[in-house]
PDB file of C-alpha atoms and ligand atoms in Angstrom:
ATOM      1  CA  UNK U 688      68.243  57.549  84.461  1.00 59.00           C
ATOM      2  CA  UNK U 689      64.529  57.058  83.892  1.00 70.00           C
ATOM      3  CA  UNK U 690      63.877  53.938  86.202  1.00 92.00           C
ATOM      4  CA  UNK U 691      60.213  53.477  87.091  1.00 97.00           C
ATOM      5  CA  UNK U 692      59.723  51.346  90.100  1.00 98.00           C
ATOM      6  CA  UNK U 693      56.388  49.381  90.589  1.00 98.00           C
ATOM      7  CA  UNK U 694      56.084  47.610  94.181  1.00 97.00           C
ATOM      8  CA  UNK U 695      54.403  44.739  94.306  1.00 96.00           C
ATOM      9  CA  UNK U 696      53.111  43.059  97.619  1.00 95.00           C
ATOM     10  CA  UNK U 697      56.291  40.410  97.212  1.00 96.00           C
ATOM     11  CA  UNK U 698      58.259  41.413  94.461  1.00 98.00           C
ATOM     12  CA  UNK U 699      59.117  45.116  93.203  1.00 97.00           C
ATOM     13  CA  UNK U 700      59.788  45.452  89.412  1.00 98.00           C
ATOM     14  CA  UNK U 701      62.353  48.331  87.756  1.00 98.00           C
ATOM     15  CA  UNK U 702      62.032  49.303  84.515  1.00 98.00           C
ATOM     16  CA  UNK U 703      64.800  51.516  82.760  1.00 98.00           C
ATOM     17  CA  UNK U 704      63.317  52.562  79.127  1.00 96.00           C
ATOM     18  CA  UNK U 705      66.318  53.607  77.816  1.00 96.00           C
ATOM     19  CA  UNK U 706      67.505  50.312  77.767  1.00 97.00           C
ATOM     20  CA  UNK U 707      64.212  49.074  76.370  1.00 97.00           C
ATOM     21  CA  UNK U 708      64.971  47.682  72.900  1.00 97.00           C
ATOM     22  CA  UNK U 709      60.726  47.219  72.373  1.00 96.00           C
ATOM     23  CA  UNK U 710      61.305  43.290  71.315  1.00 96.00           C
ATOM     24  CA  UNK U 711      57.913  42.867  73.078  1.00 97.00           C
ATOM     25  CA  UNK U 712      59.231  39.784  74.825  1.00 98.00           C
ATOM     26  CA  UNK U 713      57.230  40.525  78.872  1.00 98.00           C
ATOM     27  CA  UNK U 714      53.889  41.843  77.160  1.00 98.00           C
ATOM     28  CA  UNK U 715      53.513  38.772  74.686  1.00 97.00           C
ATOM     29  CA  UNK U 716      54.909  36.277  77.343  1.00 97.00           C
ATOM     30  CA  UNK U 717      52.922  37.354  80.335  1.00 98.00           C
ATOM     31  CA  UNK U 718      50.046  39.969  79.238  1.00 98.00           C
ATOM     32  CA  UNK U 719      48.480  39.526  82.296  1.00 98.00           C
ATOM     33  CA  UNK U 720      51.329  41.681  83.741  1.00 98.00           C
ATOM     34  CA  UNK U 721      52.928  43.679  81.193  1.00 98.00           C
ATOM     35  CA  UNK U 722      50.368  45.511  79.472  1.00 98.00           C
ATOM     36  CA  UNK U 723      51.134  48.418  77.359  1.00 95.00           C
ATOM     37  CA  UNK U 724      47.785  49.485  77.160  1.00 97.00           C
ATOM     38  CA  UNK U 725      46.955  50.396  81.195  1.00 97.00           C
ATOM     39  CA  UNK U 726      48.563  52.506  83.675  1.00 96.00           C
ATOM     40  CA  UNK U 727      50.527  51.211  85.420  1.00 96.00           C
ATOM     41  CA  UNK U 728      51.652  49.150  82.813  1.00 97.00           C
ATOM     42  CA  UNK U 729      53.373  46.271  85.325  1.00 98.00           C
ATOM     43  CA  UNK U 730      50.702  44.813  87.384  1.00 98.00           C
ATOM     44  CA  UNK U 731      52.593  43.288  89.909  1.00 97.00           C
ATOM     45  CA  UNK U 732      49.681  41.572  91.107  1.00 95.00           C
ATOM     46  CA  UNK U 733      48.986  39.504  87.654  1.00 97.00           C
ATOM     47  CA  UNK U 734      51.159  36.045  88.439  1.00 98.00           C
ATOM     48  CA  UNK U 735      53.218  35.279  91.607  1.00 97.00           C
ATOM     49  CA  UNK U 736      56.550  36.837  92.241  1.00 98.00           C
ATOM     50  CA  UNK U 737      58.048  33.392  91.247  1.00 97.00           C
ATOM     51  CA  UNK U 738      56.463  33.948  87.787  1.00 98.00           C
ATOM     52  CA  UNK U 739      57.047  37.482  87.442  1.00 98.00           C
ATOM     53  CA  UNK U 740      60.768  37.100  88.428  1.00 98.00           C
ATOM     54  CA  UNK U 741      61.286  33.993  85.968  1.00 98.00           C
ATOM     55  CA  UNK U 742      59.496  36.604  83.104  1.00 98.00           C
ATOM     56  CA  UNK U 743      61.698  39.168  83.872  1.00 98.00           C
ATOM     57  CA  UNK U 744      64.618  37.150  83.541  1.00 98.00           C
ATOM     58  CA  UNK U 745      64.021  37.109  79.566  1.00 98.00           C
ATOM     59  CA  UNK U 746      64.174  40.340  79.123  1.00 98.00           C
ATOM     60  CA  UNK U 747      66.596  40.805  76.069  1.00 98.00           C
ATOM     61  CA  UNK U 748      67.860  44.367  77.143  1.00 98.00           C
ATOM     62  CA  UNK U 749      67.869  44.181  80.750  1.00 97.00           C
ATOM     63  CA  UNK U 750      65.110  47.358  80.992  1.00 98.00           C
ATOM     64  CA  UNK U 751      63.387  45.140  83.614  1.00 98.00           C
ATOM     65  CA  UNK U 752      64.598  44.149  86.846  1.00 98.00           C
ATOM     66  CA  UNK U 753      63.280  42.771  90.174  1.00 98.00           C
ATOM     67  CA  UNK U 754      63.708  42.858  93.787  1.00 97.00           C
ATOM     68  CA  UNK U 755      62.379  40.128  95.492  1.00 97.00           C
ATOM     69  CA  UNK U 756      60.270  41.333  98.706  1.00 97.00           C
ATOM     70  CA  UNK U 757      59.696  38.003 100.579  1.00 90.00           C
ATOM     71  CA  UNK U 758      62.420  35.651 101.666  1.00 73.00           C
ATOM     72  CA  UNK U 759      61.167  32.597  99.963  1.00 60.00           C
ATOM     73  CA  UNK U 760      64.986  31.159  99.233  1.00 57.00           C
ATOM     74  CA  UNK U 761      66.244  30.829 102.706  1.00 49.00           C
ATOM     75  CA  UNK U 762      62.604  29.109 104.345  1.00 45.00           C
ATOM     76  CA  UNK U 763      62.440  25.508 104.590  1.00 46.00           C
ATOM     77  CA  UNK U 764      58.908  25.623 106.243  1.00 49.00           C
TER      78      UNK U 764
HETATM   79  S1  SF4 L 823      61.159  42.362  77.315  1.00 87.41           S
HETATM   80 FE1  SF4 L 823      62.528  43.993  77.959  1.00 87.41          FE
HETATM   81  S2  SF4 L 823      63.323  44.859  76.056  1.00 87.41           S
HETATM   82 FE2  SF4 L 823      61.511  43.673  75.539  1.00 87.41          FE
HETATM   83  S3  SF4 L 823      59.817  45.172  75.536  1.00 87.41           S
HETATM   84 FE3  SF4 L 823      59.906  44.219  77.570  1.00 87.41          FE
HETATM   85  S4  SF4 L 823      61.182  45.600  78.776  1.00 87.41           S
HETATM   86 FE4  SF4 L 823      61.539  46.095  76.635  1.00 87.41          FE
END
């Protein structure tokens, strides 16, 4: 298992790359947070955690996952 874990101030993001297949599909869709070219490569910060989660949904492989931090489904506030 190789899964990196970058926590975010709402959402933390998983990434297994094993089960990266490289089709490039997070950096080209949402550079601002998947950038291969800086360390840590996730900025969780980049978009909200409804954006980030909605990006990492397309992930072709499944390499990325999420855990949402806040409780934004249940509040009606
Ligand atoms: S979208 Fe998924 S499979 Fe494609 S490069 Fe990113 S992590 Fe790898």
């Amino acid at each position: 298992m190789s899964n990196k874990v970058y926590r975010g101030e709402k959402i933390e993001v998983y990434f297994d790359a094993e089960k990266c297949s490289h089709s490039g599909v997070c950096v080209k869709g949402m550079p601002q947070v998947f950038d291969l070219k800086k360390r840590p490569w996730v900025n969780t910060d980049g978009a909200s955690a409804d954006e980030i989660a909605a990006h990492i949904e397309k992930c072709p492989s499944g390499a990325l996952s999420y855990k949402r931090l806040d409780s934004s489904s249940s509040s009606s506030h």
